[in-house]
mmCIF file of C-alpha atoms in Angstrom:
data_model
loop_
_atom_site.group_PDB
_atom_site.id
_atom_site.type_symbol
_atom_site.label_atom_id
_atom_site.label_comp_id
_atom_site.label_asym_id
_atom_site.label_seq_id
_atom_site.Cartn_x
_atom_site.Cartn_y
_atom_site.Cartn_z
ATOM 1 C CA MET A 25 -27.049 13.468 35.997
ATOM 2 C CA SER A 26 -29.246 12.004 32.964
ATOM 3 C CA SER A 27 -27.322 14.512 30.685
ATOM 4 C CA GLN A 28 -23.928 13.130 31.856
ATOM 5 C CA ASN A 29 -25.345 9.661 30.865
ATOM 6 C CA ASP A 30 -26.538 10.709 27.663
ATOM 7 C CA VAL A 31 -22.937 12.365 26.962
ATOM 8 C CA GLN A 32 -21.001 9.475 27.861
ATOM 9 C CA LYS A 33 -23.009 6.814 25.651
ATOM 10 C CA PRO A 34 -21.654 7.754 22.347
ATOM 11 C CA GLU A 35 -18.260 7.886 23.662
ATOM 12 C CA LEU A 36 -18.476 4.238 24.892
ATOM 13 C CA ALA A 37 -20.042 3.165 21.790
ATOM 14 C CA ASP A 38 -17.116 4.605 19.530
ATOM 15 C CA GLU A 39 -14.448 2.683 21.646
ATOM 16 C CA LYS A 40 -16.499 -0.511 21.607
ATOM 17 C CA SER A 41 -17.106 -0.070 17.662
ATOM 18 C CA ASP A 42 -13.037 0.410 17.537
ATOM 19 C CA LYS A 43 -12.330 -2.677 19.299
ATOM 20 C CA VAL A 44 -10.229 -5.241 17.656
ATOM 21 C CA THR A 45 -11.937 -8.736 18.249
ATOM 22 C CA ILE A 46 -10.603 -12.114 17.324
ATOM 23 C CA GLY A 47 -12.757 -12.157 14.661
ATOM 24 C CA ALA A 48 -10.638 -9.121 13.060
ATOM 25 C CA TYR A 49 -7.741 -11.126 13.461
ATOM 26 C CA ILE A 50 -9.196 -14.178 11.602
ATOM 27 C CA SER A 51 -10.273 -11.565 8.646
ATOM 28 C CA LEU A 52 -6.745 -10.219 8.555
ATOM 29 C CA VAL A 53 -5.067 -13.960 8.409
ATOM 30 C CA LEU A 54 -7.674 -14.838 5.822
ATOM 31 C CA ALA A 55 -6.918 -11.466 3.766
ATOM 32 C CA CYS A 56 -3.139 -11.995 3.942
ATOM 33 C CA VAL A 57 -3.609 -15.778 2.621
ATOM 34 C CA PHE A 58 -5.900 -14.456 -0.171
ATOM 35 C CA PHE A 59 -3.888 -11.796 -1.449
ATOM 36 C CA SER A 60 -0.312 -13.284 -0.665
ATOM 37 C CA GLY A 61 -0.339 -15.963 -3.180
ATOM 38 C CA VAL A 62 0.519 -18.750 -1.416
ATOM 39 C CA CYS A 63 -2.229 -20.902 -2.347
ATOM 40 C CA ALA A 64 -1.478 -19.980 -6.159
ATOM 41 C CA THR A 65 -2.252 -23.514 -7.693
ATOM 42 C CA ASN A 66 -4.427 -25.427 -10.232
ATOM 43 C CA GLN A 67 -5.426 -27.306 -6.981
ATOM 44 C CA TRP A 68 -8.818 -27.169 -5.071
ATOM 45 C CA TRP A 69 -7.237 -25.082 -2.804
ATOM 46 C CA GLY A 70 -6.393 -22.234 -5.464
ATOM 47 C CA ILE A 71 -9.732 -20.916 -4.648
ATOM 48 C CA PHE A 72 -8.330 -19.256 -1.586
ATOM 49 C CA ASP A 73 -6.148 -16.931 -4.204
ATOM 50 C CA PHE A 74 -6.672 -13.721 -5.579
ATOM 51 C CA THR A 75 -4.993 -14.546 -8.768
ATOM 52 C CA THR A 76 -6.309 -17.741 -9.726
ATOM 53 C CA ILE A 77 -9.925 -16.481 -8.834
ATOM 54 C CA ASN A 78 -9.451 -13.741 -10.897
ATOM 55 C CA GLY A 79 -8.598 -15.613 -13.776
ATOM 56 C CA SER A 80 -7.236 -14.714 -17.272
ATOM 57 C CA PHE A 81 -8.886 -13.613 -20.535
ATOM 58 C CA GLY A 82 -9.029 -16.569 -23.237
ATOM 59 C CA LYS A 83 -7.408 -16.227 -26.308
ATOM 60 C CA LEU A 84 -8.927 -15.996 -29.847
ATOM 61 C CA VAL A 85 -8.179 -16.967 -33.225
ATOM 62 C CA SER A 86 -5.808 -14.977 -34.740
ATOM 63 C CA GLY A 87 -4.752 -16.700 -38.108
ATOM 64 C CA VAL A 88 -5.418 -19.887 -40.001
ATOM 65 C CA THR A 89 -2.879 -21.363 -42.315
ATOM 66 C CA GLN A 90 -2.834 -25.097 -44.027
ATOM 67 C CA ASN A 91 -0.453 -27.536 -44.176
ATOM 68 C CA GLY A 92 -1.630 -30.409 -46.575
ATOM 69 C CA ASP A 93 -5.043 -31.509 -44.817
ATOM 70 C CA ALA A 94 -4.181 -30.254 -41.650
ATOM 71 C CA LEU A 95 -5.309 -26.878 -40.221
ATOM 72 C CA ASN A 96 -2.601 -24.752 -37.761
ATOM 73 C CA VAL A 97 -4.457 -22.335 -35.716
ATOM 74 C CA ALA A 98 -2.629 -19.296 -34.336
ATOM 75 C CA THR A 99 -4.199 -17.678 -31.389
ATOM 76 C CA ALA A 100 -3.547 -14.169 -29.671
ATOM 77 C CA ASN A 101 -5.327 -12.491 -26.799
ATOM 78 C CA PHE A 102 -8.363 -10.121 -27.122
ATOM 79 C CA ARG A 103 -6.275 -6.823 -27.379
ATOM 80 C CA GLY A 104 -5.572 -7.987 -30.868
ATOM 81 C CA LYS A 105 -2.370 -8.557 -33.423
ATOM 82 C CA CYS A 106 -0.116 -5.411 -33.984
ATOM 83 C CA GLY A 107 -2.441 -3.012 -31.910
ATOM 84 C CA SER A 108 -0.638 0.360 -31.347
ATOM 85 C CA GLY A 109 -1.699 4.031 -30.153
ATOM 86 C CA ALA A 110 -4.589 5.181 -27.708
ATOM 87 C CA ILE A 111 -6.700 2.313 -28.976
ATOM 88 C CA ASP A 112 -4.188 -0.545 -27.896
ATOM 89 C CA GLY A 113 -3.804 1.443 -24.590
ATOM 90 C CA PHE A 114 -7.653 1.697 -24.251
ATOM 91 C CA MET A 115 -8.089 -2.049 -24.699
ATOM 92 C CA PHE A 116 -5.446 -2.446 -22.121
ATOM 93 C CA ALA A 117 -7.514 -0.812 -19.599
ATOM 94 C CA LEU A 118 -10.164 -2.966 -20.096
ATOM 95 C CA THR A 119 -8.125 -5.913 -18.935
ATOM 96 C CA LEU A 120 -7.724 -3.942 -15.619
ATOM 97 C CA VAL A 121 -10.889 -3.669 -14.955
ATOM 98 C CA PRO A 122 -12.277 -6.961 -13.619
ATOM 99 C CA THR A 123 -9.011 -7.031 -11.510
ATOM 100 C CA VAL A 124 -9.597 -3.771 -9.943
ATOM 101 C CA MET A 125 -13.186 -4.580 -9.177
ATOM 102 C CA PHE A 126 -12.639 -7.788 -7.588
ATOM 103 C CA ALA A 127 -10.012 -6.609 -5.300
ATOM 104 C CA LEU A 128 -12.097 -3.172 -4.259
ATOM 105 C CA ALA A 129 -14.822 -5.856 -3.527
ATOM 106 C CA MET A 130 -13.057 -8.515 -1.510
ATOM 107 C CA ILE A 131 -11.184 -5.905 0.378
ATOM 108 C CA THR A 132 -14.642 -4.462 1.336
ATOM 109 C CA VAL A 133 -15.878 -7.801 2.527
ATOM 110 C CA PHE A 134 -12.649 -8.368 4.840
ATOM 111 C CA ASP A 135 -12.855 -4.985 6.022
ATOM 112 C CA HIS A 136 -16.598 -5.344 7.003
ATOM 113 C CA PHE A 137 -15.263 -8.023 9.041
ATOM 114 C CA GLY A 138 -12.434 -5.855 10.782
ATOM 115 C CA ALA A 139 -9.617 -7.111 8.632
ATOM 116 C CA LEU A 140 -8.162 -3.477 8.169
ATOM 117 C CA LYS A 141 -8.634 -2.470 12.010
ATOM 118 C CA ALA A 142 -6.569 -5.476 12.680
ATOM 119 C CA CYS A 143 -4.306 -4.705 10.070
ATOM 120 C CA ARG A 144 -3.527 -0.749 11.683
ATOM 121 C CA GLN A 145 -3.247 -2.115 15.359
ATOM 122 C CA ILE A 146 -0.354 -4.845 14.249
ATOM 123 C CA LEU A 147 1.394 -3.370 11.229
ATOM 124 C CA THR A 148 1.503 0.410 12.116
ATOM 125 C CA PRO A 149 4.827 0.021 14.579
ATOM 126 C CA ILE A 150 6.465 -2.137 11.760
ATOM 127 C CA LEU A 151 5.427 -0.131 8.726
ATOM 128 C CA ARG A 152 5.501 3.546 10.223
ATOM 129 C CA PRO A 153 9.230 3.475 10.619
ATOM 130 C CA LEU A 154 10.160 1.255 7.833
ATOM 131 C CA ILE A 155 8.501 2.896 4.949
ATOM 132 C CA GLY A 156 6.226 5.762 6.655
ATOM 133 C CA VAL A 157 3.076 4.637 6.054
ATOM 134 C CA PRO A 158 0.210 3.340 8.703
ATOM 135 C CA GLY A 159 -0.405 -0.257 9.128
ATOM 136 C CA GLY A 160 -3.479 -0.115 7.393
ATOM 137 C CA ALA A 161 -1.787 -0.331 4.009
ATOM 138 C CA GLY A 162 -0.754 -3.458 5.057
ATOM 139 C CA LEU A 163 -3.017 -5.238 2.939
ATOM 140 C CA ALA A 164 -2.223 -3.374 -0.047
ATOM 141 C CA LEU A 165 1.359 -4.107 0.271
ATOM 142 C CA ILE A 166 0.846 -7.826 0.157
ATOM 143 C CA ALA A 167 -1.708 -7.501 -2.624
ATOM 144 C CA SER A 168 0.839 -5.301 -4.699
ATOM 145 C CA LEU A 169 3.818 -8.240 -4.161
ATOM 146 C CA GLN A 170 1.315 -10.395 -6.067
ATOM 147 C CA SER A 171 -0.651 -8.195 -8.531
ATOM 148 C CA THR A 172 0.335 -4.481 -9.426
ATOM 149 C CA ASP A 173 -3.305 -3.895 -10.268
ATOM 150 C CA GLY A 174 -4.989 -4.792 -7.057
ATOM 151 C CA GLY A 175 -2.447 -3.267 -5.073
ATOM 152 C CA ALA A 176 -3.126 -0.311 -7.052
ATOM 153 C CA ALA A 177 -6.797 -0.469 -6.655
ATOM 154 C CA LEU A 178 -6.460 -1.357 -2.573
ATOM 155 C CA THR A 179 -3.802 1.690 -2.349
ATOM 156 C CA ARG A 180 -6.805 4.083 -4.266
ATOM 157 C CA GLN A 181 -9.481 3.044 -1.820
ATOM 158 C CA LEU A 182 -6.891 3.745 1.073
ATOM 159 C CA LYS A 183 -6.650 7.372 -0.379
ATOM 160 C CA ASP A 184 -10.265 7.965 -0.886
ATOM 161 C CA ASP A 185 -10.985 6.798 2.781
ATOM 162 C CA ASN A 186 -8.455 9.158 4.332
ATOM 163 C CA ILE A 187 -6.303 6.458 5.671
ATOM 164 C CA LEU A 188 -3.271 7.433 3.537
ATOM 165 C CA ASN A 189 -2.174 11.266 3.564
ATOM 166 C CA ASP A 190 -0.365 13.099 0.406
ATOM 167 C CA LYS A 191 3.080 12.166 1.638
ATOM 168 C CA GLU A 192 2.176 8.583 2.598
ATOM 169 C CA ILE A 193 0.781 7.971 -1.008
ATOM 170 C CA ASN A 194 4.257 9.021 -2.239
ATOM 171 C CA ASN A 195 6.211 7.079 0.083
ATOM 172 C CA PHE A 196 3.804 3.878 -0.704
ATOM 173 C CA ALA A 197 3.860 4.539 -4.537
ATOM 174 C CA ALA A 198 7.516 4.209 -4.417
ATOM 175 C CA PHE A 199 7.527 1.313 -2.769
ATOM 176 C CA GLN A 200 5.042 -0.337 -5.220
ATOM 177 C CA MET A 201 6.680 0.966 -8.405
ATOM 178 C CA THR A 202 10.091 -0.294 -7.569
ATOM 179 C CA ALA A 203 9.969 -4.334 -8.525
ATOM 180 C CA ASP A 204 6.131 -3.948 -8.162
ATOM 181 C CA ALA A 205 4.267 -7.569 -8.029
ATOM 182 C CA CYS A 206 8.110 -8.762 -7.396
ATOM 183 C CA ILE A 207 6.864 -12.345 -6.654
ATOM 184 C CA THR A 208 4.519 -13.183 -9.498
ATOM 185 C CA ASN A 209 6.827 -11.534 -12.076
ATOM 186 C CA PHE A 210 10.148 -12.965 -10.662
ATOM 187 C CA LEU A 211 8.911 -16.533 -10.243
ATOM 188 C CA SER A 212 6.975 -16.681 -13.387
ATOM 189 C CA SER A 213 9.656 -14.896 -15.542
ATOM 190 C CA GLY A 214 13.212 -14.696 -13.646
ATOM 191 C CA ALA A 215 12.987 -17.987 -11.841
ATOM 192 C CA VAL A 216 13.682 -20.011 -15.038
ATOM 193 C CA LEU A 217 17.220 -18.796 -14.846
ATOM 194 C CA PHE A 218 18.085 -20.741 -11.522
ATOM 195 C CA THR A 219 17.396 -24.070 -13.655
ATOM 196 C CA LEU A 220 20.028 -23.136 -16.119
ATOM 197 C CA LEU A 221 23.294 -24.907 -15.885
ATOM 198 C CA ALA A 222 27.238 -23.963 -16.759
ATOM 199 C CA ALA A 223 29.233 -26.088 -18.885
ATOM 200 C CA ASP A 224 30.564 -27.740 -15.952
ATOM 201 C CA GLY A 225 26.918 -28.854 -14.585
ATOM 202 C CA LYS A 226 26.971 -26.204 -11.625
ATOM 203 C CA PRO A 227 24.261 -23.758 -11.444
ATOM 204 C CA ALA A 228 24.591 -20.773 -13.822
ATOM 205 C CA VAL A 229 23.180 -18.457 -11.398
ATOM 206 C CA PRO A 230 24.884 -19.331 -7.848
ATOM 207 C CA VAL A 231 22.300 -17.713 -5.483
ATOM 208 C CA SER A 232 19.106 -18.828 -4.110
ATOM 209 C CA ILE A 233 15.386 -17.859 -5.307
ATOM 210 C CA GLY A 234 14.945 -16.692 -1.438
ATOM 211 C CA ALA A 235 18.183 -14.067 -1.695
ATOM 212 C CA CYS A 236 16.743 -12.592 -4.886
ATOM 213 C CA LEU A 237 13.476 -11.977 -3.908
ATOM 214 C CA GLY A 238 14.849 -10.387 -0.304
ATOM 215 C CA ILE A 239 16.886 -7.841 -2.737
ATOM 216 C CA LEU A 240 13.898 -7.038 -4.240
ATOM 217 C CA PHE A 241 12.216 -6.011 -1.224
ATOM 218 C CA LEU A 242 15.182 -4.350 0.238
ATOM 219 C CA GLY A 243 14.995 -2.287 -2.844
ATOM 220 C CA LYS A 244 11.314 -1.527 -2.218
ATOM 221 C CA ILE A 245 11.976 -0.282 1.045
ATOM 222 C CA LEU A 246 15.121 1.670 -0.122
ATOM 223 C CA ALA A 247 12.830 3.135 -2.604
ATOM 224 C CA ALA A 248 10.507 4.023 0.177
ATOM 225 C CA ASN A 249 12.933 5.641 2.298
ATOM 226 C CA ILE A 250 14.302 7.774 -0.567
ATOM 227 C CA MET A 251 10.893 8.992 -1.246
ATOM 228 C CA ARG A 252 10.694 10.210 2.448
ATOM 229 C CA VAL A 253 14.001 11.716 2.318
ATOM 230 C CA ILE A 254 13.265 14.002 -0.809
ATOM 231 C CA GLN A 255 9.898 15.068 0.720
ATOM 232 C CA MET A 256 11.605 16.110 4.014
ATOM 233 C CA GLY A 257 13.952 17.919 1.802
ATOM 234 C CA GLY A 258 11.279 19.781 0.012
ATOM 235 C CA LYS A 259 9.854 20.455 3.321
ATOM 236 C CA ILE A 260 12.822 21.912 4.917
ATOM 237 C CA SER A 261 13.544 24.030 1.734
ATOM 238 C CA VAL A 262 10.204 25.668 1.838
ATOM 239 C CA ARG A 263 10.452 26.397 5.590
ATOM 240 C CA LYS A 264 13.625 28.188 4.611
ATOM 241 C CA ASN A 265 12.285 30.095 1.689
ATOM 242 C CA ALA A 266 9.605 31.081 3.901
#
């Protein structure tokens, strides 16, 4: 009898450890807010935003010109002016290091409180048929909409933790690489087009920002499913050749 109880205890412990608690759901909500960019602002609540907290490098003086008694100062980022070749690529890589490290650190904190478990339970029924990845990739998906570097870092950790296999990585990479960081890039660069007016005073771009973002997101889903078809075709061809 005692031996049977000893055998059952580890199983009960595993079931208890896999249980998703209310704290895990709270951690998931906070993680979604943190990586989604909804709090991206210069106000005090910007401390709850990944990009705001991550910040950016300051600019250095790249040139000084004199105009009478006044000095005009030109600035550039720390990568330098007119950089090219492998050296400039290496300097660019240095700008990614803080973002990647910070993203991995924060996902570790959220995972400690069960955010990834809650994410897998809630999003797997949605993401699996939609783009062919498990729900555990949900936070990486949300992060990729705001930051290419953060999304890539979280995806790499999912691969290292064996949450995503090779086929799922390919599907997810196709999703991310299509209009990656679409929210940040589009709102910072493309949204200015919606302020332009035609000669008759009407908007020059007669669509809404939401519609454009929706098209970008549909394109990402389409890319992931094209990759699924390609991989499925490769599997079929291998079977035929065998």
